[in-house]
Short mmCIF file of C-alpha atoms and ligand atoms in Angstrom, two decimals:
data_model
loop_
_atom_site.label_atom_id
_atom_site.label_comp_id
_atom_site.label_asym_id
_atom_site.label_seq_id
_atom_site.Cartn_x
_atom_site.Cartn_y
_atom_site.Cartn_z
CA UNK A 1 211.62 130.89 172.64
CA UNK A 2 212.20 130.86 176.43
CA UNK A 3 209.64 128.30 177.67
CA UNK A 4 207.19 129.09 180.45
CA UNK A 5 208.25 125.95 182.35
CA UNK A 6 211.20 123.58 182.14
CA UNK A 7 211.91 120.42 184.19
CA UNK A 8 214.90 120.50 186.57
CA UNK A 9 216.65 117.14 186.39
CA UNK A 10 220.31 118.14 186.61
CA UNK A 11 221.33 115.74 189.35
CA UNK A 12 220.02 112.51 187.91
CA UNK A 13 222.65 109.83 187.95
CA UNK A 14 222.26 107.93 184.68
CA UNK A 15 224.06 104.86 186.01
CA UNK A 16 221.13 104.37 188.42
CA UNK A 17 218.81 104.10 185.42
CA UNK A 18 220.87 101.17 184.13
CA UNK A 19 220.80 99.46 187.53
CA UNK A 20 217.05 99.84 187.72
CA UNK A 21 216.52 98.45 184.22
CA UNK A 22 218.56 95.36 184.96
CA UNK A 23 217.14 94.84 188.46
CA UNK A 24 213.98 93.30 187.03
CA UNK A 25 211.90 95.53 189.30
CA UNK A 26 210.18 98.40 187.52
CA UNK A 27 206.79 98.51 189.25
CA UNK A 28 206.13 99.83 192.76
CA UNK A 29 208.73 98.56 195.24
CA UNK A 30 211.48 99.67 197.55
CA UNK A 31 212.34 102.85 195.65
CA UNK A 32 208.78 104.14 196.07
CA UNK A 33 208.91 103.23 199.76
CA UNK A 34 212.18 105.15 200.11
CA UNK A 35 210.70 108.15 198.35
CA UNK A 36 207.66 108.10 200.66
CA UNK A 37 209.66 107.94 203.87
CA UNK A 38 212.27 110.48 202.74
CA UNK A 39 209.56 112.90 201.57
CA UNK A 40 207.79 112.73 204.93
CA UNK A 41 211.03 112.97 206.92
CA UNK A 42 212.30 115.93 204.96
CA UNK A 43 209.16 117.97 204.37
CA UNK A 44 206.41 116.97 206.83
CA UNK A 45 207.58 115.44 210.11
CA UNK A 46 207.95 117.81 213.04
CA UNK A 47 208.07 117.56 216.81
CA UNK A 48 204.46 118.60 217.33
CA UNK A 49 202.95 116.24 214.74
CA UNK A 50 203.68 113.05 212.98
CA UNK A 51 205.09 110.74 211.99
CA UNK A 52 203.68 111.27 208.52
CA UNK A 53 203.18 108.38 206.11
CA UNK A 54 202.85 108.73 202.35
CA UNK A 55 201.79 106.83 199.26
CA UNK A 56 203.45 107.61 195.94
CA UNK A 57 200.82 107.55 193.21
CA UNK A 58 200.52 108.00 189.46
CA UNK A 59 199.66 111.73 189.39
CA UNK A 60 198.58 114.69 191.49
CA UNK A 61 195.02 114.13 190.29
CA UNK A 62 195.19 110.55 191.58
CA UNK A 63 196.55 111.82 194.90
CA UNK A 64 193.56 114.17 195.24
CA UNK A 65 191.18 111.39 194.22
CA UNK A 66 192.49 108.69 196.54
CA UNK A 67 192.78 111.12 199.46
CA UNK A 68 189.14 112.16 199.12
CA UNK A 69 188.08 108.59 198.45
CA UNK A 70 189.73 107.36 201.65
CA UNK A 71 188.18 110.22 203.64
CA UNK A 72 184.73 109.42 202.29
CA UNK A 73 185.14 105.70 203.05
CA UNK A 74 186.07 106.45 206.65
CA UNK A 75 183.94 109.44 207.39
CA UNK A 76 180.29 109.78 206.55
CA UNK A 77 178.97 113.29 207.02
CA UNK A 78 177.21 113.47 210.42
CA UNK A 79 173.89 113.75 208.59
CA UNK A 80 174.62 110.28 207.21
CA UNK A 81 174.80 111.53 203.63
CA UNK A 82 178.14 110.52 202.30
CA UNK A 83 180.33 111.73 200.69
CA UNK A 84 178.90 115.25 201.13
CA UNK A 85 180.62 118.47 200.08
CA UNK A 86 184.18 119.58 199.48
CA UNK A 87 184.86 123.26 200.02
CA UNK A 88 187.50 124.55 197.64
CA UNK A 89 188.63 127.59 195.70
CA UNK A 90 187.34 129.16 192.49
CA UNK A 91 190.90 129.46 191.20
CA UNK A 92 192.87 126.27 190.76
CA UNK A 93 193.56 123.28 188.62
CA UNK A 94 190.62 121.42 187.03
CA UNK A 95 191.91 118.31 188.82
CA UNK A 96 190.40 119.63 192.06
CA UNK A 97 186.87 119.38 190.71
CA UNK A 98 187.46 116.13 188.84
CA UNK A 99 188.66 114.48 192.07
CA UNK A 100 185.66 115.81 194.00
CA UNK A 101 183.26 114.55 191.33
CA UNK A 102 185.08 111.22 191.14
CA UNK A 103 184.14 110.41 194.75
CA UNK A 104 180.57 111.60 194.22
CA UNK A 105 180.95 114.72 196.39
CA UNK A 106 179.69 118.23 195.59
CA UNK A 107 182.20 121.05 195.10
CA UNK A 108 181.45 124.24 197.06
CA UNK A 109 183.57 127.06 195.68
CA UNK A 110 184.77 130.12 197.58
CA UNK A 111 186.33 133.31 196.29
CA UNK A 112 190.05 134.01 196.50
CA UNK A 113 192.19 136.69 198.07
CA UNK A 114 193.61 139.30 195.68
CA UNK A 115 196.83 137.24 195.40
CA UNK A 116 194.87 134.28 193.97
CA UNK A 117 195.08 132.04 197.05
CA UNK A 118 191.84 130.66 198.56
CA UNK A 119 190.16 132.98 201.05
CA UNK A 120 190.31 130.78 204.16
CA UNK A 121 187.79 132.94 206.05
CA UNK A 122 185.24 132.49 203.31
CA UNK A 123 186.03 128.76 203.22
CA UNK A 124 185.45 128.52 206.99
CA UNK A 125 182.02 130.15 206.54
CA UNK A 126 181.01 127.38 204.11
CA UNK A 127 181.94 124.48 206.40
CA UNK A 128 178.85 122.57 207.58
CA UNK A 129 177.98 119.13 208.88
CA UNK A 130 177.98 118.04 205.20
CA UNK A 131 181.63 118.94 204.68
CA UNK A 132 183.85 116.00 203.78
CA UNK A 133 186.98 118.18 203.49
CA UNK A 134 188.32 121.65 202.77
CA UNK A 135 190.67 121.37 199.82
CA UNK A 136 193.17 124.23 199.86
CA UNK A 137 195.80 124.70 197.15
CA UNK A 138 198.84 126.83 198.01
CA UNK A 139 198.67 128.55 194.65
CA UNK A 140 201.82 129.66 192.80
CA UNK A 141 203.93 128.39 195.73
CA UNK A 142 202.52 130.97 198.16
CA UNK A 143 201.51 129.36 201.48
CA UNK A 144 197.85 129.90 202.39
CA UNK A 145 197.09 131.25 205.86
CA UNK A 146 194.87 128.41 207.12
CA UNK A 147 194.18 130.00 210.55
CA UNK A 148 190.39 130.39 210.16
CA UNK A 149 190.10 126.69 209.32
CA UNK A 150 192.38 125.12 211.88
CA UNK A 151 189.93 125.03 214.77
CA UNK A 152 187.06 123.59 212.70
CA UNK A 153 186.11 119.93 212.59
CA UNK A 154 186.34 119.49 208.82
CA UNK A 155 189.56 117.82 207.62
CA UNK A 156 191.85 120.18 205.73
CA UNK A 157 193.37 118.63 202.60
CA UNK A 158 196.39 120.74 201.64
CA UNK A 159 197.09 120.77 197.91
CA UNK A 160 200.85 121.19 197.80
CA UNK A 161 201.26 120.55 194.06
CA UNK A 162 202.92 123.98 193.83
CA UNK A 163 204.38 124.43 197.31
CA UNK A 164 206.20 122.26 199.85
CA UNK A 165 209.46 122.19 201.73
CA UNK A 166 208.82 125.60 203.26
CA UNK A 167 207.18 127.22 206.29
CA UNK A 168 204.11 129.43 205.97
CA UNK A 169 202.02 131.46 208.42
CA UNK A 170 200.86 128.26 210.17
CA UNK A 171 204.15 126.39 210.18
CA UNK A 172 205.26 123.65 207.85
CA UNK A 173 203.32 123.75 204.57
CA UNK A 174 201.50 120.44 204.05
CA UNK A 175 201.70 119.41 207.69
CA UNK A 176 198.92 121.57 209.15
CA UNK A 177 195.87 119.78 207.81
CA UNK A 178 194.63 116.21 208.06
CA UNK A 179 196.30 115.21 204.80
CA UNK A 180 198.32 116.68 201.95
CA UNK A 181 199.14 115.84 198.37
CA UNK A 182 201.61 116.92 195.75
CA UNK A 183 202.22 116.41 192.05
CA UNK A 184 205.43 115.21 190.40
CA UNK A 185 204.30 116.35 186.93
CA UNK A 186 207.15 117.25 184.55
CA UNK A 187 207.22 120.95 185.43
CA UNK A 188 206.59 120.69 189.17
CA UNK A 189 209.03 121.39 192.02
CA UNK A 190 210.03 117.71 192.00
CA UNK A 191 209.28 115.90 188.75
CA UNK A 192 209.03 112.30 187.63
CA UNK A 193 207.27 113.01 184.32
CA UNK A 194 203.89 112.04 185.73
CA UNK A 195 203.44 111.24 189.40
CA UNK A 196 202.21 112.39 192.76
CA UNK A 197 202.08 111.63 196.45
CA UNK A 198 199.49 111.75 199.22
CA UNK A 199 200.43 111.83 202.92
CA UNK A 200 198.82 111.97 206.34
CA UNK A 201 199.74 111.44 209.98
CA UNK A 202 196.45 109.62 210.59
CA UNK A 203 197.22 105.91 210.67
CA UNK A 204 193.70 104.82 209.78
CA UNK A 205 193.62 107.15 206.80
CA UNK A 206 196.97 106.02 205.39
CA UNK A 207 195.90 102.37 205.77
CA UNK A 208 192.75 103.14 203.79
CA UNK A 209 194.74 105.00 201.10
CA UNK A 210 197.19 102.09 200.80
CA UNK A 211 194.35 99.60 200.60
CA UNK A 212 192.60 101.56 197.85
CA UNK A 213 195.79 101.50 195.76
CA UNK A 214 196.19 97.69 195.81
CA UNK A 215 193.63 95.44 194.22
CA UNK A 216 195.69 92.26 194.31
CA UNK A 217 195.61 89.64 197.10
CA UNK A 218 192.22 90.80 198.32
CA UNK A 219 189.29 88.54 198.97
CA UNK A 220 186.47 91.07 199.13
CA UNK A 221 184.79 92.99 196.33
CA UNK A 222 185.53 96.50 197.65
CA UNK A 223 186.44 98.89 194.78
CA UNK A 224 190.19 99.52 194.48
CA UNK A 225 192.41 100.97 191.73
CA UNK A 226 196.02 100.46 190.84
CA UNK A 227 197.09 104.08 191.34
CA UNK A 228 200.73 103.42 192.13
CA UNK A 229 203.84 105.24 190.99
CA UNK A 230 206.54 102.96 189.57
CA UNK A 231 210.02 102.55 191.07
CA UNK A 232 211.33 103.74 187.74
CA UNK A 233 209.67 107.12 188.21
CA UNK A 234 210.39 107.27 191.94
CA UNK A 235 214.08 106.94 191.17
CA UNK A 236 213.95 110.20 189.24
CA UNK A 237 212.59 111.95 192.32
CA UNK A 238 215.20 110.83 194.87
CA UNK A 239 218.05 113.17 193.92
CA UNK A 240 215.57 116.04 193.68
CA UNK A 241 214.71 115.63 197.37
CA UNK A 242 218.32 116.58 198.07
CA UNK A 243 218.40 119.53 195.70
CA UNK A 244 214.94 120.85 196.63
CA UNK A 245 216.15 123.47 199.12
CA UNK A 246 218.76 124.77 196.68
CA UNK A 247 216.18 124.86 193.87
CA UNK A 248 213.83 126.91 196.06
CA UNK A 249 216.70 129.25 196.78
CA UNK A 250 217.25 129.74 193.05
CA UNK A 251 213.56 130.40 192.49
CA UNK A 252 213.61 132.97 195.31
CA UNK A 253 216.63 134.68 193.78
CA UNK A 254 214.96 134.95 190.37
CA UNK A 255 211.74 136.28 191.95
CA UNK A 256 213.76 138.87 193.90
CA UNK A 257 215.54 139.92 190.73
CA UNK A 258 212.26 140.31 188.82
CA UNK A 259 210.59 142.27 191.62
CA UNK A 260 213.56 144.64 191.84
CA UNK A 261 213.70 145.07 188.06
CA UNK A 262 209.98 145.89 187.86
CA UNK A 263 210.01 148.39 190.75
CA UNK A 264 209.57 151.39 188.46
CA UNK A 265 206.53 149.79 186.76
CA UNK A 266 204.75 149.43 190.11
CA UNK A 267 202.39 152.35 189.66
CA UNK A 268 200.60 150.55 186.86
CA UNK A 269 201.55 146.91 187.14
CA UNK A 270 200.91 144.84 190.28
CA UNK A 271 204.25 143.27 191.09
CA UNK A 272 204.40 140.49 193.72
CA UNK A 273 206.17 141.40 196.95
CA UNK A 274 208.89 139.24 198.49
CA UNK A 275 206.98 137.08 200.91
CA UNK A 276 208.27 134.66 203.58
CA UNK A 277 207.70 131.03 202.73
CA UNK A 278 206.82 131.66 199.06
CA UNK A 279 208.61 129.13 196.85
CA UNK A 280 207.82 130.95 193.59
CA UNK A 281 206.51 128.02 191.59
CA UNK A 282 204.94 130.79 189.54
CA UNK A 283 205.81 134.49 189.32
CA UNK A 284 202.57 136.27 188.53
CA UNK A 285 202.16 139.93 187.60
CA UNK A 286 198.74 141.58 187.45
CA UNK A 287 198.32 143.83 184.43
CA UNK A 288 195.98 146.85 184.60
CA UNK A 289 193.51 145.32 182.12
CA UNK A 290 193.10 141.79 180.71
CA UNK A 291 196.51 140.14 180.24
CA UNK A 292 195.97 138.78 176.68
CA UNK A 293 197.76 141.68 174.98
CA UNK A 294 200.77 141.21 177.28
CA UNK A 295 200.88 137.47 176.65
CA UNK A 296 200.81 138.07 172.87
CA UNK A 297 203.42 140.81 173.06
CA UNK A 298 205.81 138.70 175.15
CA UNK A 299 205.33 135.62 172.98
CA UNK A 300 206.17 137.74 169.92
CA UNK A 301 209.40 138.65 171.71
CA UNK A 302 210.27 134.97 172.28
CA UNK A 303 209.09 134.72 175.91
CA UNK A 304 206.39 132.15 176.55
CA UNK A 305 204.01 133.58 179.14
CA UNK A 306 200.56 132.40 180.16
CA UNK A 307 197.72 132.86 182.54
CA UNK A 308 198.80 130.67 185.47
CA UNK A 309 195.34 129.07 185.79
CA UNK A 310 193.51 127.90 182.68
CA UNK A 311 190.11 129.32 183.70
CA UNK A 312 188.14 129.97 186.90
CA UNK A 313 186.56 126.68 187.95
CA UNK A 314 182.96 127.92 188.09
CA UNK A 315 183.14 128.70 184.37
CA UNK A 316 184.57 125.37 183.28
CA UNK A 317 182.28 123.28 185.47
CA UNK A 318 179.18 125.50 185.42
CA UNK A 319 179.20 125.86 189.23
CA UNK A 320 177.07 128.40 191.02
CA UNK A 321 178.25 131.46 192.92
CA UNK A 322 179.93 134.80 192.28
CA UNK A 323 183.68 135.03 192.67
CA UNK A 324 184.63 138.59 191.70
CA UNK A 325 188.09 138.60 193.28
CA UNK A 326 189.08 135.35 191.55
CA UNK A 327 187.63 136.55 188.23
CA UNK A 328 189.51 139.84 188.39
CA UNK A 329 192.77 138.17 189.41
CA UNK A 330 192.48 135.59 186.63
CA UNK A 331 191.65 138.16 183.93
CA UNK A 332 194.72 140.27 184.72
CA UNK A 333 197.19 137.50 185.58
CA UNK A 334 200.44 137.09 183.67
CA UNK A 335 202.83 134.29 184.61
CA UNK A 336 206.50 134.70 183.65
CA UNK A 337 209.09 131.93 183.20
CA UNK A 338 210.67 131.04 186.57
CA UNK A 339 212.60 127.85 187.24
CA UNK A 340 216.07 126.87 188.50
CA UNK A 341 217.43 126.19 185.00
CA UNK A 342 216.48 129.67 183.75
CA UNK A 343 219.92 131.18 183.09
CA UNK A 344 220.88 134.69 184.14
CA UNK A 345 220.91 135.68 180.47
CA UNK A 346 217.38 134.33 180.03
CA UNK A 347 216.21 136.17 183.16
CA UNK A 348 217.61 139.36 181.67
CA UNK A 349 215.75 138.70 178.40
CA UNK A 350 212.50 138.20 180.32
CA UNK A 351 213.02 141.47 182.21
CA UNK A 352 213.84 143.44 179.08
CA UNK A 353 210.87 141.96 177.21
CA UNK A 354 208.46 142.91 180.02
CA UNK A 355 209.85 146.46 180.01
CA UNK A 356 209.43 146.73 176.25
CA UNK A 357 205.85 145.40 176.51
CA UNK A 358 205.17 147.92 179.29
CA UNK A 359 206.46 150.69 177.02
CA UNK A 360 203.89 149.67 174.42
CA UNK A 361 200.95 148.72 176.62
CA UNK A 362 200.99 150.98 179.67
C1 LIG B 401 197.37 122.97 192.36
C2 LIG B 401 197.34 121.68 191.60
N1 LIG B 401 196.67 120.63 192.09
C3 LIG B 401 196.63 119.45 191.43
C4 LIG B 401 197.28 119.27 190.24
C5 LIG B 401 197.16 117.95 189.52
O1 LIG B 401 198.41 117.32 189.36
P1 LIG B 401 198.71 116.34 188.10
O2 LIG B 401 198.86 117.18 186.89
O3 LIG B 401 199.99 115.66 188.50
O4 LIG B 401 197.59 115.38 188.01
C6 LIG B 401 198.01 120.33 189.69
C7 LIG B 401 198.71 120.17 188.41
O5 LIG B 401 198.97 121.03 187.64
C8 LIG B 401 198.04 121.57 190.39
O6 LIG B 401 198.73 122.62 189.92
#
């Protein structure tokens, strides 16, 4: 079976693992600090903004949580009711809503664009004096156009779990909002097994985030959690910072190959177009009807495919509103294997399997 996702850890130097084990320092320390400053320097700092500062944390979910928590500690909604609302998308990871609920805020969902990304115009319409943040995931690795949100007062929290190290319609992905986060989960663009990172160029905000992650050596009773990544995990990430650009290049090549191979299916199957800035964390086709039959067909041919999002968030969390574009996109979405370690032979097998499925299902 060709798996849907596979970690990319080719460059890890095993001798470093030995050094770390014998150093006596496995918890958060200098390796995490190195990862934080290298991540900001490589992916976020620019001449017009910065410098960015980051905190490496235990997961992407934690990064979302601590980012929102710090915002709510520093920023009551003007009406005085804190923590208020977080505007986010109907199509994304459950972690978005869990993090919003964890800080006691209310999620306000908006519909998506046909490509699955949040509709930033609709999000801008939902911003009010109650808004704690707008949480915008760059879904599948496709940078969101944040233009309608950039001139508003509400902080934009860019969810870069699936997309960073690239430029989108508003410049550097992750560095346009007030803060950003990413995930280092096993199948993500950079992976440490479990892990994540949150970053901002706001010095007060990063101080609050750091404070919330350290409960020790404190003399007040303010709530804090140990949310830190370990040096052990951070060490896995360091070589991947170097290979990130090359890995994105490989993802782009595979996406280009798929799109070319599926050109003659275009009349019936929605095939993603090459798109500047897209890092192709996921390659998602839209089938004419619900994608279940395609998923089953491809799995029976040894190709693990999935819907790229488990379920629209309003369904899972019983949230109000109608989100017809997100529903339609989700129902027809089919995510194919795409990752740097997918060999040319495996890519060919994926292409042939999709063509055979199309022969049966279209
Ligand atoms: C868009 C998005 N945000 C947040 C997360 C949460 O990250 P983690 O699984 O590291 O907690 C994920 C993980 O899949 C994600 O895809």
